[in-house]
CSV table of C-alpha atoms and ligand atoms in Angstrom, one decimal:
chain,number,residue,atom,x,y,z
A,1,UNK,CA,-16.9,-22.8,-1.6
A,2,UNK,CA,-16.6,-25.7,0.8
A,3,UNK,CA,-13.0,-25.6,1.8
A,4,UNK,CA,-11.8,-22.3,3.2
A,5,UNK,CA,-8.8,-23.5,5.1
A,6,UNK,CA,-5.6,-21.7,4.2
A,7,UNK,CA,-2.2,-23.5,4.0
A,8,UNK,CA,-1.1,-21.4,6.9
A,9,UNK,CA,-4.0,-22.6,9.1
A,10,UNK,CA,-4.8,-18.9,9.8
A,11,UNK,CA,-7.8,-17.1,8.3
A,12,UNK,CA,-6.8,-15.0,5.3
A,13,UNK,CA,-7.8,-11.3,5.4
A,14,UNK,CA,-7.6,-9.0,2.5
A,15,UNK,CA,-7.8,-5.2,2.5
A,16,UNK,CA,-7.0,-2.4,0.1
A,17,UNK,CA,-6.0,1.2,0.3
A,18,UNK,CA,-6.0,3.8,-2.5
A,19,UNK,CA,-2.7,5.6,-3.3
A,20,UNK,CA,-4.2,9.0,-3.3
A,21,UNK,CA,-3.9,12.0,-1.1
A,22,UNK,CA,-1.8,12.1,2.0
A,23,UNK,CA,-2.5,9.7,4.9
A,24,UNK,CA,-4.1,11.3,8.0
A,25,UNK,CA,-4.8,10.3,11.6
A,26,UNK,CA,-8.2,9.0,10.6
A,27,UNK,CA,-6.7,6.5,8.2
A,28,UNK,CA,-4.2,5.4,10.9
A,29,UNK,CA,-6.6,5.1,13.8
A,30,UNK,CA,-9.5,3.9,11.7
A,31,UNK,CA,-7.7,1.3,9.6
A,32,UNK,CA,-3.9,1.1,9.4
A,33,UNK,CA,-3.4,0.5,13.1
A,34,UNK,CA,-5.8,-2.4,12.8
A,35,UNK,CA,-4.0,-3.7,9.7
A,36,UNK,CA,-0.8,-3.9,11.8
A,37,UNK,CA,-2.5,-5.7,14.7
A,38,UNK,CA,-4.2,-8.2,12.5
A,39,UNK,CA,-1.0,-9.6,11.1
A,40,UNK,CA,-0.4,-11.5,14.4
A,41,UNK,CA,-3.1,-14.2,13.9
A,42,UNK,CA,-4.1,-13.8,10.2
A,43,UNK,CA,-2.6,-14.5,6.9
A,44,UNK,CA,-2.8,-10.9,5.8
A,45,UNK,CA,-2.9,-9.6,2.2
A,46,UNK,CA,-2.6,-5.9,1.9
A,47,UNK,CA,-3.0,-4.2,-1.5
A,48,UNK,CA,-2.3,-0.7,-2.7
A,49,UNK,CA,-5.2,-0.4,-5.2
A,50,UNK,CA,-3.7,1.8,-7.9
A,51,UNK,CA,-6.2,0.7,-10.5
A,52,UNK,CA,-9.0,1.8,-8.3
A,53,UNK,CA,-7.4,5.2,-8.0
A,54,UNK,CA,-7.7,5.6,-11.7
A,55,UNK,CA,-11.5,5.8,-11.5
A,56,UNK,CA,-10.9,9.5,-11.0
A,57,UNK,CA,-8.7,11.3,-13.6
A,58,UNK,CA,-4.9,11.4,-12.7
A,59,UNK,CA,-1.9,13.3,-14.0
A,60,UNK,CA,0.9,11.1,-15.5
A,61,UNK,CA,3.2,10.0,-12.7
A,62,UNK,CA,0.8,11.0,-9.9
A,63,UNK,CA,0.0,7.3,-9.2
A,64,UNK,CA,3.7,6.3,-9.0
A,65,UNK,CA,4.3,8.9,-6.3
A,66,UNK,CA,1.2,8.1,-4.4
A,67,UNK,CA,2.0,4.4,-4.5
A,68,UNK,CA,5.5,4.8,-3.1
A,69,UNK,CA,4.2,7.2,-0.4
A,70,UNK,CA,1.5,4.9,0.8
A,71,UNK,CA,3.9,1.9,0.7
A,72,UNK,CA,6.4,3.7,2.9
A,73,UNK,CA,3.6,4.7,5.3
A,74,UNK,CA,2.4,1.1,5.5
A,75,UNK,CA,5.9,-0.1,6.2
A,76,UNK,CA,6.4,2.7,8.8
A,77,UNK,CA,3.2,1.8,10.7
A,78,UNK,CA,4.5,-1.7,11.0
A,79,UNK,CA,3.2,-3.8,8.1
A,80,UNK,CA,5.8,-6.5,7.9
A,81,UNK,CA,6.4,-7.7,4.4
A,82,UNK,CA,7.9,-11.0,5.8
A,83,UNK,CA,4.7,-11.9,7.7
A,84,UNK,CA,2.2,-10.3,5.3
A,85,UNK,CA,1.8,-9.9,1.6
A,86,UNK,CA,2.1,-6.2,0.7
A,87,UNK,CA,1.8,-5.4,-3.0
A,88,UNK,CA,0.4,-3.2,-5.8
A,89,UNK,CA,-2.8,-4.1,-7.5
A,90,UNK,CA,-1.5,-3.4,-11.1
A,91,UNK,CA,1.5,-5.6,-10.6
A,92,UNK,CA,-0.7,-8.6,-10.4
A,93,UNK,CA,-2.4,-8.6,-13.8
A,94,UNK,CA,-5.0,-11.1,-12.6
A,95,UNK,CA,-6.9,-8.3,-10.8
A,96,UNK,CA,-7.8,-6.6,-14.1
A,97,UNK,CA,-8.6,-10.0,-15.7
A,98,UNK,CA,-10.9,-11.2,-12.9
A,99,UNK,CA,-12.3,-7.7,-12.6
A,100,UNK,CA,-13.8,-8.1,-16.1
A,101,UNK,CA,-15.2,-11.5,-15.3
A,102,UNK,CA,-16.8,-10.0,-12.1
A,103,UNK,CA,-18.5,-7.4,-14.2
A,104,UNK,CA,-20.2,-10.3,-16.0
A,105,UNK,CA,-21.8,-11.6,-12.7
A,106,UNK,CA,-22.7,-8.1,-11.4
A,107,UNK,CA,-25.8,-6.4,-12.7
A,108,UNK,CA,-26.3,-2.8,-13.8
A,109,UNK,CA,-29.1,-2.5,-11.2
A,110,UNK,CA,-26.8,-3.6,-8.3
A,111,UNK,CA,-24.1,-1.2,-9.3
A,112,UNK,CA,-26.6,1.6,-9.7
A,113,UNK,CA,-27.6,1.2,-6.0
A,114,UNK,CA,-24.0,1.8,-4.7
A,115,UNK,CA,-24.2,5.0,-2.6
A,116,UNK,CA,-20.5,5.6,-3.0
A,117,UNK,CA,-20.9,5.9,-6.7
A,118,UNK,CA,-23.9,8.2,-6.3
A,119,UNK,CA,-21.9,10.4,-3.9
A,120,UNK,CA,-18.7,10.5,-5.9
A,121,UNK,CA,-20.3,11.0,-9.3
A,122,UNK,CA,-22.5,13.9,-7.9
A,123,UNK,CA,-19.6,15.5,-6.1
A,124,UNK,CA,-17.3,15.3,-9.1
A,125,UNK,CA,-17.3,18.2,-11.5
A,126,UNK,CA,-14.8,16.2,-13.6
A,127,UNK,CA,-15.2,13.3,-16.0
A,128,UNK,CA,-17.3,10.5,-14.5
A,129,UNK,CA,-15.7,7.4,-15.8
A,130,UNK,CA,-17.6,4.1,-16.3
A,131,UNK,CA,-14.8,2.6,-14.1
A,132,UNK,CA,-16.2,4.7,-11.2
A,133,UNK,CA,-19.4,2.9,-11.8
A,134,UNK,CA,-18.0,-0.7,-12.2
A,135,UNK,CA,-15.4,-0.2,-9.4
A,136,UNK,CA,-17.2,-2.7,-7.0
A,137,UNK,CA,-16.7,-5.5,-9.5
A,138,UNK,CA,-12.9,-4.9,-9.5
A,139,UNK,CA,-13.1,-4.8,-5.7
A,140,UNK,CA,-14.8,-8.2,-5.7
A,141,UNK,CA,-12.0,-9.5,-7.9
A,142,UNK,CA,-9.4,-8.2,-5.5
A,143,UNK,CA,-11.0,-10.1,-2.7
A,144,UNK,CA,-11.9,-13.3,-4.5
A,145,UNK,CA,-8.5,-13.8,-6.1
A,146,UNK,CA,-7.0,-14.7,-2.7
A,147,UNK,CA,-9.7,-17.1,-1.3
A,148,UNK,CA,-10.2,-14.4,1.3
A,149,UNK,CA,-12.1,-15.4,4.4
A,150,UNK,CA,-12.5,-12.1,6.0
A,151,UNK,CA,-12.4,-8.5,4.8
A,152,UNK,CA,-11.8,-6.0,7.7
A,153,UNK,CA,-13.1,-2.7,6.4
A,154,UNK,CA,-15.3,0.0,7.8
A,155,UNK,CA,-19.0,0.3,7.6
A,156,UNK,CA,-18.7,2.6,4.5
A,157,UNK,CA,-17.6,-0.5,2.5
A,158,UNK,CA,-20.5,-2.7,3.6
A,159,UNK,CA,-22.4,-2.3,0.3
A,160,UNK,CA,-19.3,-3.2,-1.7
A,161,UNK,CA,-18.7,-6.2,0.5
A,162,UNK,CA,-22.2,-7.4,0.0
A,163,UNK,CA,-21.8,-7.0,-3.7
A,164,UNK,CA,-18.6,-9.1,-3.6
A,165,UNK,CA,-20.3,-11.8,-1.8
A,166,UNK,CA,-23.2,-11.8,-4.2
A,167,UNK,CA,-20.9,-11.9,-7.2
A,168,UNK,CA,-19.0,-14.9,-5.7
A,169,UNK,CA,-22.3,-16.7,-5.0
A,170,UNK,CA,-23.6,-16.0,-8.5
A,171,UNK,CA,-20.4,-17.1,-10.1
A,172,UNK,CA,-20.4,-20.3,-8.1
A,173,UNK,CA,-24.0,-21.1,-8.9
A,174,UNK,CA,-23.5,-20.4,-12.6
A,175,UNK,CA,-20.2,-22.2,-13.1
A,176,UNK,CA,-19.7,-24.4,-10.1
A,177,UNK,CA,-17.9,-24.0,-6.8
A,178,UNK,CA,-15.0,-21.7,-7.5
A,179,UNK,CA,-14.7,-18.8,-5.1
A,180,UNK,CA,-14.6,-18.6,-1.3
A,181,UNK,CA,-17.5,-16.3,-0.2
A,182,UNK,CA,-15.9,-13.7,2.0
A,183,UNK,CA,-17.2,-12.4,5.4
A,184,UNK,CA,-17.3,-8.8,6.3
A,185,UNK,CA,-15.8,-7.8,9.6
A,186,UNK,CA,-16.1,-4.2,10.8
A,187,UNK,CA,-13.1,-3.7,13.1
A,188,UNK,CA,-14.4,-3.1,16.6
A,189,UNK,CA,-11.4,-1.1,17.6
A,190,UNK,CA,-11.3,1.2,14.6
A,191,UNK,CA,-12.0,4.7,15.8
A,192,UNK,CA,-14.1,6.9,13.5
A,193,UNK,CA,-12.0,10.1,13.6
A,194,UNK,CA,-13.9,13.3,12.7
A,195,UNK,CA,-12.6,16.6,11.3
A,196,UNK,CA,-11.3,18.8,14.1
A,197,UNK,CA,-13.0,21.9,12.6
A,198,UNK,CA,-16.2,20.2,11.5
A,199,UNK,CA,-16.7,17.3,13.9
A,200,UNK,CA,-19.9,16.3,12.1
A,201,UNK,CA,-17.7,15.2,9.1
A,202,UNK,CA,-15.3,12.3,9.0
A,203,UNK,CA,-11.6,13.3,8.7
A,204,UNK,CA,-11.2,12.9,5.0
A,205,UNK,CA,-8.6,12.9,2.2
A,206,UNK,CA,-11.0,14.2,-0.3
A,207,UNK,CA,-12.5,17.2,1.6
A,208,UNK,CA,-10.2,20.1,1.9
A,209,UNK,CA,-9.9,21.1,5.6
A,210,UNK,CA,-6.3,21.5,6.5
A,211,UNK,CA,-7.0,22.8,10.0
A,212,UNK,CA,-9.3,20.0,10.7
A,213,UNK,CA,-7.1,17.2,9.4
A,214,UNK,CA,-4.0,15.8,11.2
A,215,UNK,CA,-1.6,14.6,8.5
A,216,UNK,CA,0.7,11.7,9.4
A,217,UNK,CA,3.5,13.9,8.1
A,218,UNK,CA,2.5,17.1,9.9
A,219,UNK,CA,5.1,18.9,12.0
A,220,UNK,CA,4.6,18.4,15.8
A,221,UNK,CA,4.1,22.1,16.3
A,222,UNK,CA,1.4,22.1,13.6
A,223,UNK,CA,-0.3,19.2,15.3
A,224,UNK,CA,-0.4,20.9,18.7
A,225,UNK,CA,-1.8,24.0,17.1
A,226,UNK,CA,-4.6,22.1,15.4
A,227,UNK,CA,-5.6,20.5,18.6
A,228,UNK,CA,-5.6,23.8,20.5
A,229,UNK,CA,-7.9,25.2,17.9
A,230,UNK,CA,-10.1,22.2,17.6
A,231,UNK,CA,-13.9,23.0,17.7
A,232,UNK,CA,-15.6,22.0,21.0
A,233,UNK,CA,-18.8,23.7,22.3
A,234,UNK,CA,-19.9,26.2,24.9
A,235,UNK,CA,-21.1,24.2,27.9
A,236,UNK,CA,-17.6,23.6,29.2
A,237,UNK,CA,-18.4,20.0,30.3
A,238,UNK,CA,-16.2,17.0,29.3
A,239,UNK,CA,-18.4,14.0,28.6
A,240,UNK,CA,-18.6,11.4,25.9
A,241,UNK,CA,-21.7,12.0,23.9
A,242,UNK,CA,-21.2,11.9,20.1
A,243,UNK,CA,-24.6,13.3,19.3
A,244,UNK,CA,-24.7,16.3,21.7
A,245,UNK,CA,-21.0,16.9,22.0
A,246,UNK,CA,-19.4,15.9,18.7
A,247,UNK,CA,-16.2,17.9,19.0
A,248,UNK,CA,-15.3,16.9,22.6
A,249,UNK,CA,-16.3,13.3,21.9
A,250,UNK,CA,-14.0,13.3,18.9
A,251,UNK,CA,-11.1,14.4,21.1
A,252,UNK,CA,-11.9,11.6,23.5
A,253,UNK,CA,-12.1,9.1,20.7
A,254,UNK,CA,-8.7,10.2,19.4
A,255,UNK,CA,-7.2,10.0,22.9
A,256,UNK,CA,-8.7,6.6,23.4
A,257,UNK,CA,-7.5,5.4,20.0
A,258,UNK,CA,-3.9,6.4,20.9
A,259,UNK,CA,-3.9,5.1,24.5
A,260,UNK,CA,-6.2,2.0,24.2
A,261,UNK,CA,-8.5,3.3,26.9
A,262,UNK,CA,-12.3,3.8,26.8
A,263,UNK,CA,-13.4,7.3,25.8
A,264,UNK,CA,-16.2,7.5,28.4
A,265,UNK,CA,-13.7,6.5,31.1
A,266,UNK,CA,-11.2,9.1,29.9
A,267,UNK,CA,-13.8,11.8,30.1
A,268,UNK,CA,-13.9,11.4,33.9
A,269,UNK,CA,-10.3,12.7,34.1
A,270,UNK,CA,-11.2,16.1,32.7
A,271,UNK,CA,-13.2,19.1,33.8
A,272,UNK,CA,-11.9,21.5,31.2
A,273,UNK,CA,-11.3,21.5,27.5
A,274,UNK,CA,-7.7,22.9,27.6
A,275,UNK,CA,-6.1,19.9,29.3
A,276,UNK,CA,-8.1,17.4,27.2
A,277,UNK,CA,-6.8,19.1,24.1
A,278,UNK,CA,-3.2,19.2,25.4
A,279,UNK,CA,-3.3,15.5,26.4
A,280,UNK,CA,-4.8,14.4,23.1
A,281,UNK,CA,-2.2,16.3,21.2
A,282,UNK,CA,0.6,14.7,23.3
A,283,UNK,CA,-0.9,11.2,22.8
A,284,UNK,CA,-1.1,11.7,19.1
A,285,UNK,CA,2.5,12.9,18.9
A,286,UNK,CA,3.6,9.9,20.9
A,287,UNK,CA,2.0,7.7,18.2
A,288,UNK,CA,3.0,9.8,15.1
A,289,UNK,CA,6.6,10.7,15.9
A,290,UNK,CA,8.0,7.2,15.9
A,291,UNK,CA,6.1,6.5,12.6
A,292,UNK,CA,7.7,9.7,11.1
A,293,UNK,CA,11.1,8.5,12.3
A,294,UNK,CA,10.7,5.1,10.7
A,295,UNK,CA,9.4,6.7,7.5
A,296,UNK,CA,12.5,8.8,7.2
A,297,UNK,CA,14.6,5.7,7.1
A,298,UNK,CA,12.8,4.1,4.1
A,299,UNK,CA,13.7,5.2,0.7
A,300,UNK,CA,11.7,4.9,-2.6
A,301,UNK,CA,14.0,2.2,-4.0
A,302,UNK,CA,13.7,0.0,-0.9
A,303,UNK,CA,9.9,0.4,-0.9
A,304,UNK,CA,9.7,-0.5,-4.6
A,305,UNK,CA,11.8,-3.6,-4.1
A,306,UNK,CA,9.6,-4.8,-1.2
A,307,UNK,CA,6.5,-4.2,-3.4
A,308,UNK,CA,7.9,-6.3,-6.2
A,309,UNK,CA,8.6,-9.2,-3.9
A,310,UNK,CA,5.1,-8.8,-2.5
A,311,UNK,CA,3.7,-9.1,-6.0
A,312,UNK,CA,5.6,-12.3,-6.5
A,313,UNK,CA,4.1,-13.7,-3.3
A,314,UNK,CA,0.6,-12.5,-4.3
A,315,UNK,CA,0.8,-14.1,-7.7
A,316,UNK,CA,1.5,-17.5,-6.1
A,317,UNK,CA,-2.1,-17.3,-4.8
A,318,UNK,CA,-3.8,-15.3,-7.5
A,319,UNK,CA,-2.6,-17.1,-10.6
A,320,UNK,CA,-4.1,-20.5,-9.6
A,321,UNK,CA,-7.3,-18.9,-8.5
A,322,UNK,CA,-7.6,-17.1,-11.8
A,323,UNK,CA,-6.9,-20.4,-13.6
A,324,UNK,CA,-9.7,-22.0,-11.6
A,325,UNK,CA,-12.1,-19.3,-12.7
A,326,UNK,CA,-11.1,-19.7,-16.4
A,327,UNK,CA,-11.5,-23.4,-16.2
A,328,UNK,CA,-14.9,-23.2,-14.4
A,329,UNK,CA,-16.2,-21.0,-17.2
A,330,UNK,CA,-14.6,-23.1,-19.8
A,331,UNK,CA,-12.5,-20.5,-21.6
A,332,UNK,CA,-10.4,-22.4,-24.2
A,333,UNK,CA,-7.1,-23.3,-22.4
B,1,LIG,N1,-12.9,0.4,-1.9
B,1,LIG,C1,-11.9,0.5,-0.8
B,1,LIG,C2,-11.9,1.9,-0.3
B,1,LIG,O1,-12.2,2.8,-1.0
B,1,LIG,C3,-10.5,0.1,-1.3
B,1,LIG,C4,-10.5,-1.3,-1.7
B,1,LIG,C5,-10.3,-1.8,-3.0
B,1,LIG,C6,-10.7,-2.5,-0.9
B,1,LIG,N2,-10.3,-3.1,-3.1
B,1,LIG,C7,-10.6,-3.6,-1.8
B,1,LIG,C8,-11.0,-2.7,0.4
B,1,LIG,C9,-10.7,-4.9,-1.4
B,1,LIG,C10,-11.1,-4.0,0.9
B,1,LIG,C11,-11.0,-5.1,0.0
B,1,LIG,O2,-11.5,2.1,0.8
């Protein structure tokens, strides 16, 4: 699409997070901290993607709880509903509608190549839904509904972003210029936080490793204990080398993520693992404790109210874009 300027004059970013599992330090340092920072010079749209969460089976009510929990966490980390648009995907019906249209410009072959689908469908002993397969088409709809310029997500979303771009380009060439083709930006600052017990794996919501995962709601004592027991190695040397020293490097990355310093520089301050672990735990607590305090002040009703207002704001953009898509195709008005 030729014109990508937003009314605000600032580039629009869109990102989504699933309302499943409890938020951990990896989510915060890898994504949410950056979401907070990006609000300053972007027109930010942040979406709790509850429809995406349904790609794996859920109990009745589970999604409501998850949605409120993640909303409160986003508010506590500093997402500002006045400056940004914070809303729930299913509240803006256009996501589902455009999601269908995106399936019509996405091929079976493209979807079959998505590594996330292959991983998730192989790992799941449960029902593998066709929605898990077509998920990237809905993700494309999320992004395209807001004339998004930039999508700040990690490298694991690269394939989905490419598919969103291809779907937009295909739609535009089939039906005429309709969608802004979004750019992918891998946040430079986003630390990749690894599991404290298995530093070769990413800290993850879906892999069960309570001792290796720092939950954003963990008690301070529990956090200290987990850092004390974090896996390092036997050579006793503090140096930043992700390949050779994954455990120690992860601690340095976490410390760097919390302090804004460089991991390789921080390494120079230490000659033993004990003090590095203690300082990392302290730095993490200084980040997590204020978030926990803010979280305690937000109740469910306030969060729900904020989300409803966010959906109203989101619809102001999404409804006309959806209309553009319907008109471009020529669905009977
Ligand atoms: N697929 C993303 C994830 O699993 C979540 C997501 C859904 C998303 N829609 C999006 C991210 C649109 C960026 C833009 O993390």
